[in-house]
Amino acid sequence: MTPPDLPEDAALFLDFDGCLVEIAPTPDSITVPDALPDLLAQLHRRLQGAVALISGRNVDDLRRYLPEFPGAIAGSHGAELALPGQPIQPPAGEGIDIPALHRQAQDIAAAHDGVLIEPKPHGVVLHYRARPDLAEWAQAAMDELAAGYPMLAIQPAKMAFELRPKDAGKDRALLRLLGSEPFLGRVPVYAGDDLTDEVAMAAAQSRGGFGIKIGDGDSVARYRLPDPAALAQWLAR
């Protein structure tokens, strides 16, 4: 079902990959639509600043692709939070040897061609998009890696498994932002495409708002749009 018009008092929360930009074979090969920065700036003005990105990417990576985005950014599934004009707030007390985690993941991936490791400041992702036949192996490999890092949790995603801080989550990022200005008292609207977005959609709907699922697949979201281009058209309306 196509979503209704964006409420005038909305708090808008947007995933990045698969939502604002099309999924690409590798995280670094995405293309940002030419009109996207201006569209986000217009929405930010219309909603008095109540627009945020909530993504599995880290904040620095999102700023690289959208350097002029004026709103809040929750990166690494909410493990990082960057408010306008403020430094990035990292998670507290992780106690994780991140370089060692990245090395172990690279060693695991070396067993198969076509497996990609994406290092992150607070975790790591194993992508098997080029080798869908390795889905079971990828899950078992990440289960084994996770056993050595009890402070991290496995997050399934599209053709990938990620180890992220256990206390992070896109739902927690949304609720944290909803508790402060300029999001306070507004109707939450969350758009995303992946398994990682389902909890945030549910959180938005539990607070009187709604979720928008981008693409196919089962979802808790009340509404659905086929692709990022359709979402951009709806937002521009």
Coordinates of N, CA and C in Angstrom, one line a residue:
M1 N 0.8 -1.2 0.0 CA 0.0 0.0 0.0 C 0.9 1.2 0.0
T2 N 0.6 2.2 -0.9 CA 1.3 3.4 -1.0 C 1.1 4.3 0.3
P3 N 2.1 4.9 0.8 CA 2.0 5.7 2.1 C 1.2 7.0 1.8
P4 N 0.5 7.5 2.8 CA -0.2 8.8 2.7 C 0.9 9.9 2.6
D5 N 0.4 11.1 2.4 CA 1.3 12.3 2.4 C 2.0 12.4 3.8
L6 N 3.2 12.9 3.7 CA 4.0 13.0 5.0 C 3.3 14.0 5.9
P7 N 3.1 13.7 7.1 CA 2.4 14.6 8.0 C 3.2 15.9 8.2
E8 N 2.5 17.0 8.4 CA 3.2 18.3 8.6 C 4.1 18.3 9.9
D9 N 3.7 17.5 10.9 CA 4.4 17.4 12.1 C 5.2 16.1 12.2
A10 N 5.7 15.6 11.1 CA 6.5 14.3 11.0 C 7.9 14.5 11.6
A11 N 8.4 13.5 12.1 CA 9.9 13.3 12.3 C 10.3 12.2 11.4
L12 N 11.1 12.5 10.4 CA 11.4 11.6 9.3 C 12.8 11.0 9.6
F13 N 12.8 9.6 9.5 CA 14.0 8.8 9.7 C 14.2 8.0 8.5
L14 N 15.4 8.0 7.9 CA 15.7 7.4 6.6 C 16.9 6.5 6.7
D15 N 16.8 5.3 6.2 CA 17.9 4.4 6.0 C 18.6 5.0 4.7
F16 N 19.8 4.5 4.4 CA 20.6 5.0 3.3 C 20.6 4.0 2.2
D17 N 21.4 2.9 2.3 CA 21.5 1.9 1.3 C 20.2 1.1 1.0
G18 N 19.8 1.1 -0.2 CA 18.6 0.4 -0.5 C 17.3 1.2 -0.3
C19 N 17.5 2.4 0.3 CA 16.4 3.3 0.6 C 16.6 4.7 -0.1
L20 N 17.6 5.3 0.2 CA 17.9 6.6 -0.5 C 18.8 6.4 -1.8
V21 N 19.6 5.3 -1.7 CA 20.4 4.9 -2.9 C 20.2 3.5 -3.2
E22 N 20.4 3.1 -4.4 CA 20.3 1.7 -4.8 C 21.4 0.9 -4.3
I23 N 21.1 -0.4 -3.9 CA 22.1 -1.3 -3.5 C 23.1 -1.5 -4.6
A24 N 24.4 -1.6 -4.3 CA 25.4 -1.8 -5.3 C 26.2 -3.1 -5.0
P25 N 27.0 -3.6 -5.9 CA 27.7 -4.9 -5.7 C 28.6 -4.8 -4.4
T26 N 29.2 -3.6 -4.2 CA 30.1 -3.4 -3.0 C 29.7 -2.0 -2.4
P27 N 29.9 -1.9 -1.1 CA 29.5 -0.6 -0.4 C 30.1 0.6 -1.0
D28 N 31.3 0.5 -1.6 CA 31.9 1.7 -2.2 C 31.5 2.0 -3.6
S29 N 30.6 1.2 -4.2 CA 30.3 1.4 -5.6 C 28.9 2.0 -5.8
I30 N 28.3 2.5 -4.7 CA 27.0 3.1 -4.8 C 27.0 4.5 -5.6
T31 N 25.9 4.9 -6.1 CA 25.7 6.2 -6.8 C 24.7 7.0 -6.0
V32 N 25.0 8.2 -5.6 CA 24.1 9.1 -5.0 C 23.3 9.9 -6.0
P33 N 22.0 9.8 -6.1 CA 21.3 10.5 -7.1 C 21.6 12.0 -7.0
D34 N 21.7 12.7 -8.1 CA 22.0 14.1 -8.2 C 21.1 15.0 -7.4
A35 N 19.8 14.6 -7.4 CA 18.8 15.4 -6.7 C 18.7 15.2 -5.2
L36 N 19.3 14.1 -4.7 CA 19.1 13.7 -3.3 C 19.5 14.8 -2.3
P37 N 20.7 15.4 -2.4 CA 21.1 16.4 -1.4 C 20.1 17.5 -1.2
D38 N 19.7 18.0 -2.4 CA 18.7 19.2 -2.3 C 17.4 18.7 -1.8
L39 N 16.9 17.5 -2.1 CA 15.7 17.0 -1.5 C 15.8 16.9 0.0
L40 N 16.9 16.4 0.5 CA 17.0 16.2 1.9 C 17.1 17.6 2.6
A41 N 17.7 18.6 2.0 CA 17.8 19.9 2.5 C 16.4 20.5 2.6
Q42 N 15.6 20.3 1.5 CA 14.2 20.9 1.5 C 13.3 20.2 2.6
L43 N 13.5 18.9 2.8 CA 12.7 18.2 3.8 C 13.2 18.7 5.2
H44 N 14.4 19.0 5.4 CA 15.0 19.5 6.7 C 14.4 20.8 7.0
R45 N 14.2 21.7 6.0 CA 13.6 23.0 6.2 C 12.2 22.9 6.5
R46 N 11.5 22.1 5.7 CA 10.0 21.9 5.9 C 9.6 21.4 7.3
L47 N 10.4 20.4 7.8 CA 10.2 19.8 9.1 C 10.9 20.4 10.2
Q48 N 11.4 21.6 10.0 CA 12.1 22.3 11.1 C 13.2 21.5 11.7
G49 N 14.0 20.8 10.9 CA 15.1 20.1 11.3 C 14.9 18.6 11.7
A50 N 13.7 18.2 11.7 CA 13.3 16.8 12.2 C 13.5 15.8 11.1
V51 N 14.7 15.7 10.6 CA 15.1 14.7 9.6 C 16.4 14.0 10.0
A52 N 16.5 12.7 10.0 CA 17.7 12.0 10.4 C 18.0 10.8 9.5
L53 N 19.2 10.5 9.4 CA 19.7 9.3 8.7 C 20.0 8.3 9.8
I54 N 19.5 7.1 9.6 CA 19.8 6.0 10.5 C 20.3 4.8 9.7
S55 N 21.6 4.5 9.8 CA 22.2 3.6 8.8 C 23.2 2.6 9.5
G56 N 23.4 1.5 8.8 CA 24.5 0.6 9.2 C 25.9 1.2 8.9
R57 N 26.0 2.1 8.0 CA 27.2 2.7 7.7 C 27.7 3.6 8.9
N58 N 28.9 3.9 9.0 CA 29.4 4.8 10.0 C 29.2 6.2 9.6
V59 N 29.2 7.1 10.6 CA 28.9 8.5 10.3 C 29.8 9.2 9.3
D60 N 31.1 8.9 9.4 CA 32.1 9.5 8.5 C 31.8 9.1 7.1
D61 N 31.4 7.8 6.9 CA 31.1 7.3 5.5 C 29.9 8.0 5.0
L62 N 28.8 8.2 5.8 CA 27.6 8.9 5.3 C 27.9 10.3 5.0
R63 N 28.8 11.0 5.8 CA 29.1 12.4 5.5 C 29.9 12.5 4.2
R64 N 30.7 11.4 3.9 CA 31.4 11.5 2.7 C 30.5 11.5 1.4
Y65 N 29.4 10.8 1.5 CA 28.5 10.7 0.4 C 27.5 11.9 0.4
L66 N 27.2 12.4 1.6 CA 26.2 13.5 1.8 C 26.8 14.6 2.6
P67 N 27.9 15.2 2.1 CA 28.6 16.2 3.0 C 27.8 17.4 3.4
E68 N 26.7 17.7 2.7 CA 25.9 18.9 3.1 C 24.7 18.6 3.8
F69 N 24.5 17.3 4.2 CA 23.3 16.9 4.9 C 23.2 17.7 6.3
P70 N 22.2 18.4 6.6 CA 22.2 19.3 7.8 C 21.6 18.6 9.0
G71 N 21.1 17.4 8.9 CA 20.4 16.8 10.0 C 21.2 15.9 10.9
A72 N 20.6 15.2 11.8 CA 21.2 14.2 12.7 C 21.6 13.0 11.9
I73 N 22.6 12.3 12.3 CA 23.0 11.0 11.7 C 23.3 10.0 12.8
A74 N 22.6 8.9 12.7 CA 22.9 7.7 13.6 C 23.6 6.7 12.7
G75 N 24.8 6.5 13.0 CA 25.6 5.5 12.2 C 25.9 4.2 12.9
S76 N 26.4 3.2 12.2 CA 26.7 1.9 12.8 C 25.6 1.3 13.6
H77 N 24.3 1.4 13.0 CA 23.1 0.9 13.6 C 22.8 1.6 14.9
G78 N 23.2 2.9 15.0 CA 23.0 3.6 16.2 C 24.1 3.6 17.2
A79 N 25.2 2.9 17.0 CA 26.3 2.9 17.9 C 27.0 4.2 17.9
E80 N 26.8 5.0 16.8 CA 27.4 6.4 16.7 C 26.2 7.3 16.5
L81 N 26.3 8.5 17.1 CA 25.3 9.5 16.9 C 26.0 10.9 16.7
A82 N 25.6 11.5 15.6 CA 26.2 12.8 15.3 C 25.1 13.8 15.1
L83 N 25.0 14.8 16.1 CA 24.0 15.8 16.0 C 24.6 17.0 15.3
P84 N 23.7 17.8 14.7 CA 24.3 19.0 13.9 C 25.2 19.9 14.8
G85 N 26.4 20.2 14.3 CA 27.3 21.0 15.0 C 28.0 20.4 16.1
Q86 N 27.8 19.1 16.3 CA 28.5 18.4 17.5 C 29.4 17.3 17.0
P87 N 30.4 16.9 17.8 CA 31.2 15.8 17.4 C 30.4 14.5 17.5
I88 N 31.0 13.4 16.9 CA 30.3 12.1 16.9 C 30.4 11.6 18.3
Q89 N 29.2 11.1 18.8 CA 29.2 10.4 20.1 C 29.3 8.9 19.9
P90 N 30.5 8.3 20.3 CA 30.7 6.9 20.1 C 30.0 6.1 21.3
P91 N 29.9 4.8 21.1 CA 29.4 4.0 22.2 C 30.4 4.0 23.4
A92 N 29.9 3.9 24.6 CA 30.7 3.9 25.8 C 31.2 2.5 26.2
G93 N 32.5 2.5 26.6 CA 33.0 1.3 27.2 C 32.9 0.0 26.4
E94 N 33.3 0.0 25.1 CA 33.2 -1.2 24.3 C 34.2 -2.2 24.7
G95 N 35.4 -1.8 24.9 CA 36.4 -2.8 25.3 C 36.7 -3.9 24.2
I96 N 36.6 -3.4 23.0 CA 36.8 -4.4 21.8 C 38.1 -4.0 21.1
D97 N 38.9 -5.1 20.8 CA 40.1 -4.9 20.0 C 39.7 -4.9 18.5
I98 N 39.3 -3.8 18.0 CA 38.7 -3.7 16.6 C 39.7 -4.1 15.6
P99 N 41.0 -3.7 15.6 CA 41.9 -4.2 14.6 C 42.0 -5.7 14.6
A100 N 42.0 -6.3 15.7 CA 42.1 -7.8 15.8 C 40.9 -8.4 15.2
L101 N 39.7 -7.8 15.5 CA 38.4 -8.3 14.9 C 38.5 -8.3 13.4
H102 N 39.0 -7.2 12.8 CA 39.1 -7.0 11.4 C 40.0 -8.0 10.8
R103 N 41.1 -8.3 11.5 CA 42.1 -9.3 10.9 C 41.5 -10.7 10.9
Q104 N 40.8 -11.0 12.0 CA 40.2 -12.3 12.1 C 39.2 -12.5 10.9
A105 N 38.4 -11.5 10.7 CA 37.4 -11.5 9.7 C 38.0 -11.7 8.3
Q106 N 39.1 -11.0 8.0 CA 39.8 -11.1 6.8 C 40.4 -12.5 6.6
D107 N 40.9 -13.1 7.7 CA 41.4 -14.5 7.6 C 40.3 -15.4 7.2
I108 N 39.1 -15.2 7.8 CA 38.0 -16.1 7.5 C 37.6 -16.0 6.1
A109 N 37.5 -14.7 5.6 CA 37.0 -14.5 4.2 C 38.0 -15.1 3.2
A110 N 39.3 -15.2 3.6 CA 40.3 -15.7 2.6 C 40.0 -17.1 2.1
A111 N 39.1 -17.8 2.8 CA 38.8 -19.2 2.4 C 38.0 -19.3 1.1
H112 N 37.4 -18.2 0.7 CA 36.5 -18.2 -0.5 C 36.7 -17.0 -1.3
D113 N 36.7 -17.1 -2.6 CA 36.7 -16.0 -3.5 C 35.3 -15.4 -3.5
G114 N 35.2 -14.1 -3.7 CA 33.9 -13.4 -3.8 C 33.3 -13.0 -2.5
V115 N 34.0 -13.3 -1.4 CA 33.5 -12.8 -0.1 C 34.2 -11.5 0.3
L116 N 33.4 -10.6 0.7 CA 34.0 -9.2 1.0 C 33.8 -8.9 2.5
I117 N 34.9 -8.4 3.0 CA 34.9 -7.9 4.4 C 34.8 -6.4 4.4
E118 N 33.9 -5.8 5.2 CA 33.7 -4.4 5.3 C 34.1 -4.0 6.8
P119 N 35.3 -3.5 7.0 CA 35.6 -3.1 8.4 C 34.8 -1.9 8.8
K120 N 34.4 -1.8 10.1 CA 33.6 -0.7 10.6 C 34.3 -0.3 11.9
P121 N 34.1 1.0 12.4 CA 34.7 1.4 13.6 C 34.3 0.7 14.8
H122 N 33.2 0.0 14.8 CA 32.7 -0.7 16.0 C 32.3 -2.1 15.7
G123 N 32.7 -2.6 14.6 CA 32.4 -4.0 14.2 C 32.9 -4.4 12.8
V124 N 32.2 -5.3 12.2 CA 32.7 -5.8 10.9 C 31.5 -6.5 10.2
V125 N 31.5 -6.4 8.8 CA 30.5 -7.0 8.0 C 31.1 -8.0 7.0
L126 N 30.5 -9.2 6.9 CA 30.9 -10.1 5.9 C 29.8 -10.1 4.8
H127 N 30.2 -9.7 3.6 CA 29.2 -9.7 2.5 C 29.5 -10.9 1.6
Y128 N 28.4 -11.6 1.2 CA 28.5 -12.7 0.3 C 27.6 -12.5 -0.9
R129 N 27.3 -11.3 -1.3 CA 26.4 -11.0 -2.4 C 26.9 -11.6 -3.7
A130 N 28.3 -11.7 -3.9 CA 28.8 -12.3 -5.1 C 28.8 -13.8 -5.0
R131 N 28.6 -14.4 -3.8 CA 28.5 -15.8 -3.7 C 27.3 -16.2 -2.8
P132 N 26.1 -16.1 -3.4 CA 24.9 -16.5 -2.6 C 24.9 -17.9 -2.2
D133 N 25.7 -18.8 -2.8 CA 25.8 -20.2 -2.5 C 26.5 -20.4 -1.1
L134 N 27.1 -19.3 -0.6 CA 27.9 -19.4 0.7 C 27.1 -18.9 1.9
A135 N 25.8 -18.8 1.8 CA 25.0 -18.2 2.8 C 25.1 -19.0 4.1
E136 N 25.0 -20.3 4.1 CA 25.2 -21.1 5.3 C 26.6 -21.0 5.9
W137 N 27.6 -21.1 5.0 CA 29.0 -20.9 5.5 C 29.2 -19.6 6.1
A138 N 28.6 -18.5 5.5 CA 28.8 -17.2 6.1 C 28.2 -17.1 7.5
Q139 N 27.1 -17.6 7.6 CA 26.4 -17.5 9.0 C 27.2 -18.3 10.0
A140 N 27.7 -19.5 9.6 CA 28.5 -20.3 10.5 C 29.8 -19.6 10.9
A141 N 30.4 -19.0 9.9 CA 31.7 -18.3 10.1 C 31.5 -17.2 11.0
M142 N 30.5 -16.4 10.9 CA 30.3 -15.3 11.7 C 29.8 -15.7 13.1
D143 N 29.1 -16.8 13.2 CA 28.8 -17.3 14.6 C 30.0 -17.7 15.3
E144 N 31.0 -18.3 14.6 CA 32.2 -18.7 15.3 C 33.0 -17.4 15.7
L145 N 33.1 -16.4 14.8 CA 33.8 -15.2 15.1 C 33.1 -14.5 16.3
A146 N 31.8 -14.5 16.3 CA 31.1 -13.8 17.4 C 31.3 -14.4 18.8
A147 N 31.6 -15.7 18.8 CA 31.8 -16.4 20.1 C 33.0 -15.8 20.9
G148 N 33.9 -15.1 20.2 CA 35.0 -14.5 20.9 C 34.8 -13.0 21.3
Y149 N 33.6 -12.5 21.0 CA 33.3 -11.1 21.2 C 31.9 -11.0 21.8
P150 N 31.7 -11.4 23.1 CA 30.4 -11.4 23.7 C 29.7 -10.0 23.8
M151 N 30.4 -9.0 23.6 CA 29.8 -7.6 23.6 C 29.3 -7.2 22.2
L152 N 29.4 -8.1 21.2 CA 28.9 -7.9 19.9 C 27.8 -8.8 19.6
A153 N 26.9 -8.4 18.7 CA 25.7 -9.3 18.3 C 25.8 -9.4 16.8
I154 N 25.3 -10.6 16.3 CA 25.2 -10.8 14.9 C 23.9 -10.2 14.3
Q155 N 24.1 -9.4 13.3 CA 22.9 -8.7 12.6 C 22.8 -9.2 11.2
P156 N 21.8 -10.1 10.9 CA 21.6 -10.5 9.5 C 21.2 -9.3 8.7
A157 N 21.6 -9.3 7.4 CA 21.2 -8.2 6.5 C 21.1 -8.8 5.1
K158 N 20.9 -8.0 4.1 CA 20.8 -8.5 2.7 C 22.1 -9.1 2.2
M159 N 22.2 -10.4 2.1 CA 23.4 -11.0 1.6 C 24.6 -10.6 2.4
A160 N 24.4 -10.5 3.7 CA 25.5 -10.1 4.6 C 25.2 -10.5 6.0
F161 N 26.2 -10.6 6.8 CA 26.1 -10.7 8.3 C 27.1 -9.7 8.9
E162 N 26.6 -9.1 9.9 CA 27.4 -8.0 10.6 C 27.5 -8.3 12.1
L163 N 28.7 -8.0 12.6 CA 28.9 -8.0 14.0 C 28.9 -6.5 14.5
R164 N 27.9 -6.2 15.3 CA 27.8 -4.8 15.8 C 27.6 -4.8 17.3
P165 N 27.8 -3.6 17.9 CA 27.7 -3.6 19.4 C 26.3 -4.1 19.8
K166 N 26.3 -4.9 20.9 CA 25.0 -5.5 21.3 C 24.0 -4.6 21.7
D167 N 24.4 -3.4 22.3 CA 23.4 -2.4 22.8 C 23.0 -1.5 21.7
A168 N 23.5 -1.6 20.4 CA 23.0 -0.7 19.4 C 21.8 -1.3 18.7
G169 N 21.1 -0.5 17.9 CA 20.0 -0.9 17.2 C 19.3 0.3 16.6
K170 N 18.8 0.2 15.4 CA 18.1 1.3 14.7 C 16.9 1.8 15.5
D171 N 16.2 0.8 16.1 CA 15.0 1.2 17.0 C 15.5 2.1 18.1
R172 N 16.6 1.7 18.8 CA 17.1 2.5 19.9 C 17.5 3.9 19.4
A173 N 18.1 4.0 18.2 CA 18.5 5.3 17.7 C 17.3 6.2 17.5
L174 N 16.3 5.6 16.9 CA 15.0 6.4 16.6 C 14.4 6.9 17.9
L175 N 14.3 6.0 18.9 CA 13.7 6.4 20.2 C 14.5 7.4 20.9
R176 N 15.9 7.3 20.8 CA 16.7 8.3 21.4 C 16.5 9.7 20.8
L177 N 16.5 9.7 19.5 CA 16.2 11.0 18.8 C 14.9 11.6 19.1
L178 N 13.9 10.7 19.2 CA 12.5 11.2 19.4 C 12.4 11.8 20.8
G179 N 13.3 11.5 21.7 CA 13.3 12.1 23.0 C 13.9 13.5 23.1
S180 N 14.3 14.1 22.0 CA 15.0 15.4 22.1 C 14.5 16.2 20.9
E181 N 14.7 17.5 21.0 CA 14.4 18.5 19.9 C 15.4 18.3 18.8
P182 N 15.0 18.4 17.5 CA 13.7 18.9 17.1 C 12.7 17.8 16.8
F183 N 12.9 16.6 17.3 CA 12.1 15.5 17.0 C 11.0 15.3 18.1
L184 N 11.1 15.9 19.2 CA 10.2 15.7 20.3 C 8.8 16.1 20.0
G185 N 7.8 15.2 20.3 CA 6.4 15.4 20.1 C 5.9 15.2 18.7
R186 N 6.8 14.8 17.8 CA 6.4 14.7 16.4 C 6.0 13.2 16.0
V187 N 5.4 13.1 14.9 CA 4.9 11.7 14.4 C 6.1 11.0 13.7
P188 N 6.6 9.9 14.2 CA 7.7 9.3 13.6 C 7.4 8.5 12.3
V189 N 8.2 8.7 11.2 CA 8.0 8.0 10.0 C 9.4 7.5 9.6
Y190 N 9.5 6.2 9.4 CA 10.7 5.5 9.2 C 10.6 4.8 7.8
A191 N 11.6 5.0 7.0 CA 11.7 4.2 5.7 C 13.0 3.4 5.6
G192 N 12.9 2.2 5.3 CA 14.1 1.3 5.1 C 13.8 0.1 4.3
D193 N 14.8 -0.6 4.0 CA 14.6 -1.8 3.1 C 15.1 -3.1 3.6
D194 N 15.8 -3.1 4.8 CA 16.5 -4.3 5.2 C 15.9 -4.9 6.5
L195 N 16.4 -6.1 6.8 CA 16.0 -6.7 8.1 C 16.4 -5.8 9.3
T196 N 17.5 -5.1 9.1 CA 17.9 -4.2 10.2 C 17.0 -3.0 10.5
D197 N 16.1 -2.8 9.5 CA 15.2 -1.6 9.6 C 13.8 -2.0 10.3
E198 N 13.6 -3.3 10.4 CA 12.3 -3.8 10.8 C 12.0 -3.3 12.3
V199 N 13.0 -3.3 13.1 CA 12.7 -2.9 14.5 C 12.4 -1.4 14.6
A200 N 13.1 -0.6 13.7 CA 12.8 0.8 13.7 C 11.5 1.1 13.2
M201 N 11.0 0.4 12.2 CA 9.7 0.6 11.7 C 8.6 0.3 12.7
A202 N 8.9 -0.8 13.5 CA 8.0 -1.2 14.5 C 8.0 -0.1 15.6
A203 N 9.1 0.4 15.9 CA 9.2 1.5 17.0 C 8.4 2.7 16.5
A204 N 8.6 3.1 15.3 CA 7.8 4.3 14.8 C 6.3 4.0 14.9
Q205 N 5.9 2.8 14.5 CA 4.5 2.6 14.5 C 3.9 2.5 16.0
S206 N 4.8 2.0 16.9 CA 4.4 2.0 18.3 C 4.2 3.4 18.9
R207 N 4.8 4.4 18.3 CA 4.7 5.7 18.7 C 3.7 6.6 17.9
G208 N 2.8 5.9 17.2 CA 1.8 6.6 16.5 C 2.1 7.0 15.1
G209 N 3.3 6.6 14.6 CA 3.7 6.9 13.2 C 3.5 5.7 12.3
F210 N 4.4 5.6 11.3 CA 4.3 4.5 10.4 C 5.7 4.2 9.7
G211 N 5.8 3.0 9.2 CA 7.0 2.5 8.5 C 6.7 2.4 7.1
I212 N 7.7 2.5 6.2 CA 7.6 2.3 4.8 C 8.7 1.3 4.4
K213 N 8.3 0.2 3.9 CA 9.2 -0.8 3.4 C 9.6 -0.5 2.0
I214 N 10.9 -0.4 1.7 CA 11.3 -0.2 0.3 C 11.7 -1.6 -0.3
G215 N 11.0 -2.0 -1.3 CA 11.4 -3.3 -2.0 C 10.5 -4.4 -1.5
D216 N 10.9 -5.6 -1.8 CA 10.1 -6.8 -1.6 C 10.4 -7.4 -0.2
G217 N 9.7 -8.4 0.1 CA 9.9 -9.1 1.4 C 8.9 -8.8 2.5
D218 N 8.8 -9.7 3.4 CA 7.9 -9.5 4.5 C 8.3 -8.3 5.4
S219 N 7.3 -7.7 6.0 CA 7.7 -6.5 6.8 C 6.6 -6.2 7.7
V220 N 7.0 -5.5 8.8 CA 6.0 -5.0 9.8 C 5.4 -3.7 9.3
A221 N 6.0 -3.1 8.3 CA 5.7 -1.7 7.9 C 4.2 -1.7 7.3
R222 N 3.5 -0.7 7.6 CA 2.2 -0.5 7.0 C 2.2 -0.2 5.5
Y223 N 3.2 0.4 5.1 CA 3.2 0.9 3.7 C 4.5 0.4 3.0
R224 N 4.4 0.4 1.6 CA 5.5 -0.1 0.8 C 5.7 0.7 -0.4
L225 N 6.9 0.9 -0.8 CA 7.3 1.5 -2.1 C 8.3 0.6 -2.8
P226 N 8.3 0.5 -4.1 CA 9.1 -0.5 -4.8 C 10.7 -0.3 -4.8
D227 N 11.1 1.0 -4.7 CA 12.6 1.2 -4.8 C 12.9 2.6 -4.4
P228 N 14.2 3.0 -4.3 CA 14.6 4.3 -3.8 C 14.0 5.4 -4.7
A229 N 13.9 5.2 -6.0 CA 13.3 6.3 -6.9 C 11.9 6.6 -6.5
A230 N 11.1 5.5 -6.2 CA 9.7 5.8 -5.7 C 9.6 6.5 -4.4
L231 N 10.6 6.2 -3.5 CA 10.6 6.9 -2.2 C 10.9 8.4 -2.5
A232 N 11.9 8.6 -3.3 CA 12.3 10.0 -3.6 C 11.1 10.8 -4.2
Q233 N 10.3 10.1 -5.1 CA 9.1 10.8 -5.7 C 8.1 11.1 -4.6
W234 N 7.9 10.2 -3.6 CA 7.0 10.4 -2.6 C 7.4 11.5 -1.6
L235 N 8.7 11.5 -1.3 CA 9.2 12.6 -0.5 C 9.1 13.9 -1.1
A236 N 9.4 14.0 -2.4 CA 9.3 15.3 -3.2 C 7.9 15.8 -3.3
R237 N 6.9 14.9 -3.1 CA 5.5 15.4 -3.1 C 5.2 16.3 -2.0

